[in-house]
Coordinates of C-alpha atoms in Angstrom, one line a residue:
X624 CA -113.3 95.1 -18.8
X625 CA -112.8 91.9 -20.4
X626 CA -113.6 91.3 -24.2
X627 CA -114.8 88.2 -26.1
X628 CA -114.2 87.0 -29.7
X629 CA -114.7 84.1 -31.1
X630 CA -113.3 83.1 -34.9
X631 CA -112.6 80.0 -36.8
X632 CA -109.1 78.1 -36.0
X633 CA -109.7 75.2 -38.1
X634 CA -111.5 72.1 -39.9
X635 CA -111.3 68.6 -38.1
X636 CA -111.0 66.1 -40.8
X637 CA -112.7 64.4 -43.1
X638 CA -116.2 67.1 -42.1
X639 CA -115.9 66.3 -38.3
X640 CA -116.3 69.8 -37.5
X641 CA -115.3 73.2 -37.3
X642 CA -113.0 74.0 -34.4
X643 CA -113.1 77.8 -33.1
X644 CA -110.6 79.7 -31.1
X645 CA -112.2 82.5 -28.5
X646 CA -109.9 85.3 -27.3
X647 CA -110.5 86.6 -24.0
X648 CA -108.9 90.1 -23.3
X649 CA -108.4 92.1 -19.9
X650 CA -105.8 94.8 -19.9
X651 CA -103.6 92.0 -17.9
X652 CA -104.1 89.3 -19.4
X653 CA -104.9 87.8 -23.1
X654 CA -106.1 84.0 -23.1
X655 CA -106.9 82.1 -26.6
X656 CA -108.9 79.1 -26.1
X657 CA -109.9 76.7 -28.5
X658 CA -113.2 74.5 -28.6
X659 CA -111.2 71.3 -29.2
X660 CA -110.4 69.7 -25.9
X661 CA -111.2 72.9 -24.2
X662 CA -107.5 73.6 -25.1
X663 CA -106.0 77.2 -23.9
X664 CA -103.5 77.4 -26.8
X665 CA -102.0 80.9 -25.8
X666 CA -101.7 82.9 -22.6
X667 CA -100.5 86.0 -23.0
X668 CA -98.8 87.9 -20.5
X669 CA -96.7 91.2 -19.5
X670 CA -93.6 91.0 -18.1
X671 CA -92.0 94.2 -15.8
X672 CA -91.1 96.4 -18.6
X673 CA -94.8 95.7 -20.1
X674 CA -93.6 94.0 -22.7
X675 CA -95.6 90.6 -23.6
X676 CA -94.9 87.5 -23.9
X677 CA -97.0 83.8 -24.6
X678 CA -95.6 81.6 -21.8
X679 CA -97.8 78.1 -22.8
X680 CA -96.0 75.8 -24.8
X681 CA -98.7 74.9 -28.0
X682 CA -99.4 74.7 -31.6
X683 CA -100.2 77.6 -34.4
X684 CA -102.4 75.3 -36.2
X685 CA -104.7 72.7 -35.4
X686 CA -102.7 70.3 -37.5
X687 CA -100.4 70.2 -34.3
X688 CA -103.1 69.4 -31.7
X689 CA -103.9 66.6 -33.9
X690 CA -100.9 64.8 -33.7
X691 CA -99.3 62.6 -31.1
X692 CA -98.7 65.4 -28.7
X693 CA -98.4 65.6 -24.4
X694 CA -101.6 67.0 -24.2
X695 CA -100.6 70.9 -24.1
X696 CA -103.2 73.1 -22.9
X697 CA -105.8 70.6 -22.6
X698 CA -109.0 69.5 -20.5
X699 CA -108.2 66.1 -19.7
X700 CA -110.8 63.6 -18.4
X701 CA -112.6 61.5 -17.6
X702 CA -110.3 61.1 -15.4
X703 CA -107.2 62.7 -14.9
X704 CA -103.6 60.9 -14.3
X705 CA -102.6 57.2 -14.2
X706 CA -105.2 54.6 -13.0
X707 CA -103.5 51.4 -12.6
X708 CA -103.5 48.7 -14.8
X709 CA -106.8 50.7 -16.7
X710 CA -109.2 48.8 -14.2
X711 CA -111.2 49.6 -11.3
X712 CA -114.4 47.6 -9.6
X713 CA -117.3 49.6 -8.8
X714 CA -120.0 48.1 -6.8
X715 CA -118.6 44.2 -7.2
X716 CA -118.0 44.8 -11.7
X717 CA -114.7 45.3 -12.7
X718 CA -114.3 47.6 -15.1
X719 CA -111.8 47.4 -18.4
X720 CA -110.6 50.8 -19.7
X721 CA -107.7 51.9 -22.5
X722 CA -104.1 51.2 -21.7
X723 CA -102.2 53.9 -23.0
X724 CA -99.5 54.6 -20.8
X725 CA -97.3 51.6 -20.2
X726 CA -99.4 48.9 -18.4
X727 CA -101.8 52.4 -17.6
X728 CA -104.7 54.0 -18.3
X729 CA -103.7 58.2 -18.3
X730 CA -105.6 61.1 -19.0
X731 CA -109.2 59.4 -19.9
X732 CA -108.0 56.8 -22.5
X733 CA -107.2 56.9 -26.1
X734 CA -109.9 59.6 -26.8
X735 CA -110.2 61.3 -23.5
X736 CA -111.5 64.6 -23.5
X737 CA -109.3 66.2 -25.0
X738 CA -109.5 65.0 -28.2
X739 CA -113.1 65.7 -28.5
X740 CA -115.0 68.9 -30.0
X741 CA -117.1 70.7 -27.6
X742 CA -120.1 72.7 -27.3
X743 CA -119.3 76.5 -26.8
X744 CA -121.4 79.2 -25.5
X745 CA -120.1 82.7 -25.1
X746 CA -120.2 84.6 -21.8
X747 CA -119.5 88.6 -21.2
X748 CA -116.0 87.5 -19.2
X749 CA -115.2 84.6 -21.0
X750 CA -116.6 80.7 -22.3
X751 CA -118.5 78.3 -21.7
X752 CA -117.6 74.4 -23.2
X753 CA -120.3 71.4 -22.7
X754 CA -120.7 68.1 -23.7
X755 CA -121.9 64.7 -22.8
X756 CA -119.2 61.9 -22.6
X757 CA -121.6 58.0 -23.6
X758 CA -122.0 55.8 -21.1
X759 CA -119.2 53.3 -21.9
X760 CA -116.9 55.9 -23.3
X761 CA -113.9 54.8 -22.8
X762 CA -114.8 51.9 -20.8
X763 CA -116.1 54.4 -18.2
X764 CA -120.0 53.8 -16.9
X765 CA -122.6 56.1 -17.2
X766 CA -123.3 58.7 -19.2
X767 CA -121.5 62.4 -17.8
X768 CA -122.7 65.4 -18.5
X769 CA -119.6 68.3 -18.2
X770 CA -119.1 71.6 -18.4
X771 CA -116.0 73.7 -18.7
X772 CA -115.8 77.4 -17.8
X773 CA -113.2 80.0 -18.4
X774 CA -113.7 83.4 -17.3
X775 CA -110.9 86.5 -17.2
X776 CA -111.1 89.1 -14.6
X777 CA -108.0 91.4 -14.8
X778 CA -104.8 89.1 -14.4
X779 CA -106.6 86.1 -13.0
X780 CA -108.3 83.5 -15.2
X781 CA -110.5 80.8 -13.8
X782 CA -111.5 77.6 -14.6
X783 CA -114.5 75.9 -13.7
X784 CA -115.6 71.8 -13.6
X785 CA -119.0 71.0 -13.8
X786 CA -120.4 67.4 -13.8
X787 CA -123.5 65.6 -13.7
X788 CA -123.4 61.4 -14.0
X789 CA -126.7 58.9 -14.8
X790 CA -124.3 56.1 -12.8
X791 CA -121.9 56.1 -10.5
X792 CA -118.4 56.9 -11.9
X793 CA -114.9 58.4 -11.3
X794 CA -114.4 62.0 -12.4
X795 CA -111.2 64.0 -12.1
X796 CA -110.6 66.9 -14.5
X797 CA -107.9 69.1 -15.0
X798 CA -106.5 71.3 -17.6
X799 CA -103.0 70.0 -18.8
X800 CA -101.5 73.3 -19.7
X801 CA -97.3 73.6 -19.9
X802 CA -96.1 77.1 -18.9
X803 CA -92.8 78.7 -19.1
X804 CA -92.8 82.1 -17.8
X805 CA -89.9 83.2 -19.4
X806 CA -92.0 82.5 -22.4
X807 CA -92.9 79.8 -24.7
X808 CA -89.9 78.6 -26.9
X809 CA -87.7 79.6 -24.1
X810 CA -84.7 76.5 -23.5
X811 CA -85.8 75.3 -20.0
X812 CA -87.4 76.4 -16.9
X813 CA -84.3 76.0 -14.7
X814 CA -84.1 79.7 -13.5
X815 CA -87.8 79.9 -12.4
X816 CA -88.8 79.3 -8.5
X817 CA -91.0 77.2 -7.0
X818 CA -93.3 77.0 -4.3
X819 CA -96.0 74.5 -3.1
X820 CA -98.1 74.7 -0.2
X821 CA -97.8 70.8 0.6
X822 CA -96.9 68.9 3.7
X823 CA -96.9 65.4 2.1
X824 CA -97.1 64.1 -1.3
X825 CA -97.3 60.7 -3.2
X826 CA -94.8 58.2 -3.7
X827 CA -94.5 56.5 -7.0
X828 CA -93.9 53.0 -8.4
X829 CA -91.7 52.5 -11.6
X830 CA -94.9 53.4 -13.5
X831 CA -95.8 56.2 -12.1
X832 CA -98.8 54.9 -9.9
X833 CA -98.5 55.8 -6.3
X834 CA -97.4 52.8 -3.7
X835 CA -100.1 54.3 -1.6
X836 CA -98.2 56.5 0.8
X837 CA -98.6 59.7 2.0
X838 CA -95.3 60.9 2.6
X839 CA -94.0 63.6 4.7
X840 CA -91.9 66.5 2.5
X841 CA -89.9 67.5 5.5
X842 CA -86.3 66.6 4.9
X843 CA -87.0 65.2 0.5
X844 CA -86.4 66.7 -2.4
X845 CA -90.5 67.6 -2.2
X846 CA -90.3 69.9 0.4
X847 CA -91.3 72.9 -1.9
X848 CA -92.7 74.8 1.1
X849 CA -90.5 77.6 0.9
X850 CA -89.2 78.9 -2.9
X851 CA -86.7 76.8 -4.7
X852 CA -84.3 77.6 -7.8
X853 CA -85.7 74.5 -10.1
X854 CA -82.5 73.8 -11.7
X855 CA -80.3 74.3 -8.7
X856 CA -82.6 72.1 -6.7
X857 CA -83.0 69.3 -9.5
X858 CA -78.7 69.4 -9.4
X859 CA -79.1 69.0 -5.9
X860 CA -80.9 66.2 -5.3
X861 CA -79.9 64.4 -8.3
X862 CA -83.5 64.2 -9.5
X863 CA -84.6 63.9 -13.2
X864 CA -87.7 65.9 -12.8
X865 CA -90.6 66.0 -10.8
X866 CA -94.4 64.2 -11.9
X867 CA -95.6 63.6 -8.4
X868 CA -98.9 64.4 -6.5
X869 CA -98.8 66.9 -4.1
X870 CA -101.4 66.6 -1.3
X871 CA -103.0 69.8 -0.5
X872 CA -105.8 70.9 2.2
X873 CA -108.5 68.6 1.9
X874 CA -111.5 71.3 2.0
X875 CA -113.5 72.1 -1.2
X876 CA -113.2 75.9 0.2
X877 CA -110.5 77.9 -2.2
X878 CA -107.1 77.6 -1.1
X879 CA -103.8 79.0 -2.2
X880 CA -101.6 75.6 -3.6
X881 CA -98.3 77.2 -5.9
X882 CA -96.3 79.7 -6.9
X883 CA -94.0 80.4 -9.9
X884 CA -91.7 83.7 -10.0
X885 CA -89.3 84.0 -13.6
X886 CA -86.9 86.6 -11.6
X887 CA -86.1 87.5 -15.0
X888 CA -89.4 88.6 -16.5
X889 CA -90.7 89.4 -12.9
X890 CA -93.5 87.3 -14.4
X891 CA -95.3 85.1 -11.5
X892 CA -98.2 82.4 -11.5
X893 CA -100.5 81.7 -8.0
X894 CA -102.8 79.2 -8.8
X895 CA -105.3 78.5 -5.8
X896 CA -108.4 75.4 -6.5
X897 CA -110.4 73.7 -4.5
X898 CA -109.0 70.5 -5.2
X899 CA -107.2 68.4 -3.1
X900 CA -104.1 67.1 -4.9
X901 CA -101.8 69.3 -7.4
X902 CA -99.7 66.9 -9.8
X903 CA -96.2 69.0 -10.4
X904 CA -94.7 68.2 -13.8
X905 CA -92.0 69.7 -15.4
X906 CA -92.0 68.1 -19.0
X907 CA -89.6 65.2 -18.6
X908 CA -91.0 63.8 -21.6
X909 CA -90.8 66.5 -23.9
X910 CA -87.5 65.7 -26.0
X911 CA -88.0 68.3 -28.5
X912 CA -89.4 66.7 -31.6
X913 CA -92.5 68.5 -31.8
X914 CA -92.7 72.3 -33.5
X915 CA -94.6 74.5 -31.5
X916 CA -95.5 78.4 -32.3
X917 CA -93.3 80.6 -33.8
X918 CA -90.6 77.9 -34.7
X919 CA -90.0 77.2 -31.0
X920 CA -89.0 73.8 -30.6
X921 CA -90.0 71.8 -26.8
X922 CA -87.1 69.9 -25.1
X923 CA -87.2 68.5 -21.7
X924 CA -87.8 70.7 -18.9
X925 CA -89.3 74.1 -21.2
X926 CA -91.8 74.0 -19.2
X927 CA -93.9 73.0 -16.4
X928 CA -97.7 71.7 -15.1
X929 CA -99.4 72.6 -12.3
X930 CA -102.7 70.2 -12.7
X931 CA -104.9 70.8 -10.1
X932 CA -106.6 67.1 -9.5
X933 CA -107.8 64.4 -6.9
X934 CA -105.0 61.9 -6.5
X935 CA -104.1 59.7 -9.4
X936 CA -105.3 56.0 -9.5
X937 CA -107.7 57.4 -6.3
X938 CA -110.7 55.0 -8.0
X939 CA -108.0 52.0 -6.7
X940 CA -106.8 53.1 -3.3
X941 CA -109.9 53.8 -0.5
X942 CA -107.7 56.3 1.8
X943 CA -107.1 58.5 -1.0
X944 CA -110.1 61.1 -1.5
X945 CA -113.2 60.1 -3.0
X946 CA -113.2 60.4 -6.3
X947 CA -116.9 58.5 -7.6
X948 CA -119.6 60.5 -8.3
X949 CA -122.7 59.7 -7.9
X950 CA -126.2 60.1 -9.5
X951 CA -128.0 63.0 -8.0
X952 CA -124.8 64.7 -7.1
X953 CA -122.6 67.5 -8.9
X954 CA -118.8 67.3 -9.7
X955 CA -117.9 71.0 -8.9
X956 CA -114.2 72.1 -8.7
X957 CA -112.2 75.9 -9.6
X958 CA -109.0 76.6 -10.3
X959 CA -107.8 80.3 -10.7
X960 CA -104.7 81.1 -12.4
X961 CA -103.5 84.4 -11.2
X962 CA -100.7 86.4 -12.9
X963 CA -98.7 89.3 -11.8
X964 CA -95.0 90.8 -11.7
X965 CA -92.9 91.3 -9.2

């Protein structure tokens, strides 16, 4: 059985709206989500003793999710990642978008969507968010028509992207949430282990864009195939963190992607999608100026991504999968989030 409630988590400024928060309860599994940027602002889970923990780094108050902040828990579109140097050509016009990342356009421009109010519609197992991004949003053609789904079903929540465009356009959404399994607030994520089903991934310029290879993992420091100690394997490679693309099965059937154990909470993550690239991040840029829920502050490495995704900057580099989507067709991509203790 999974309940439903919805109840109000705050006013947008200067009468821009009334943001709500929806609760969705399993006896696993307790998920808050709000209707600003389709933001999951608490996850609730048990650890082997049964005892409960949040383990997503967020905000109490929607004063936080206002700010300047790395865009925890968040829908992010329309497009996630980097695309390089904000412009793309479509059809022979070059298009100009927001650069907001270094010489970048990341996660949809300066008002992606996650920084927008959407439409919510309650299910029996969970919400439904809607909303149609302008043509020209963001410097982005065509008007889009999106829908975001979560749904609980015991320990496993699942997120659904719907989209529907008037012209052809690039569309890659993801949610941007930051977990620590040990629990929010917790200092690092060093002790937790790591596994990605990836044979290659993407390497990156100074900017984060990839050069345009696909990479084996065999014999790097992104060979995640079998589990790793995150810390011990950071130390080891003498690498500052990972924000890389990993490339995963290229079918839109469901496949299994990563897994997270905490051997100390017995808490572990499985997130499967039908997408074909994962971006790993493990909050290199938090530096712990931002107060998140119950007084926890976020410094580098409390947490970690798992944004399920095509491959960033994909609109500028033909041999990476197709990313346009075109009038007629339907954007249509899950991600399930699947907790459990070992």
């Amino acid at each position: 059985m999974v309940s439903v409630t919805r109840s109000v988590f705050g006013e947008l400024p200067l009468g821009a709206g009334t943001v709500e928060k929806f609760r969705l309860q399993s006896d696993l599994l307790r998920v808050d989500i709000l209707s600003w940027g389709c933001t999951i602002t608490a996850l609730e889970v048990k650890d082997r003793q049964g005892r409960a923990s949040d383990v997503v780094l967020g905000f109490a108050e929607l004063e936080g999710y206002l700010q300047k902040q790395p865009y925890f828990g968040a829908v992010v579109g329309r497009v996630a990642n980097r695309i390089a140097k904000g412009t793309f050509t479509l059809d022979g016009k070059e298009y100009k978008l927001a650069v907001n990342k270094g010489p970048n356009s990341l996660h949809g421009g300066v008002r992606g969507f996650d920084k927008v109010l959407w439409i919510s519609q309650v299910l029996s197992n969970g919400v439904q968010f809607s909303r149609v991004s302008a043509d020209g949003e963001e410097g982005y053609p065509g008007e889009l028509k999106v829908w975001v789904t979560y749904t609980l079903d015991g320990g496993e929540l699942t997120v659904n992207y719907r989209a529907q465009a008037s012209q052809t356009t690039p569309v890659s959404l993801t949610n941007h949430s930051y977990f620590n399994l040990a629990g929010q607030g917790s200092p690092n994520i060093y002790d937790h282990e790591v596994t990605i089903e990836a044979d290659a991934f993407l390497p990156v310029d100074e900017t984060l864009i990839p050069t345009g290879e696909v990479a084996p993992v065999q014999g790097t420091a992104f060979d995640l195939r079998k589990p790793v100690q995150l810390g011990k394997h950071l130390q080891e490679f003498h690498i500052d963190g990972f924000d890389h693309n990993f490339c995963l099965k290229e079918t839109k059937e469901k496949h299994f992607c990563a897994r997270v154990h905490h051997p100390g909470s017995g808490r572990v993550l499985e997130v499967y999608t039908t997408q074909p690239g994962l971006q790993f991040y493990t909050g290199n840029f938090l530096d712990g100026t931002l107060k998140g829920k119950s007084g926890a502050v976020y410094p580098k490495h409390s947490g970690f991504c798992l944004e399920t995704q095509n491959w960033p900057d994909a609109v500028n580099q033909p041999h990476f999968p197709a990313v346009l989507l075109r009038p007629g067709e339907e954007y249509d991509h899950t991600t399930w989030f699947k907790f459990s203790v070992a």
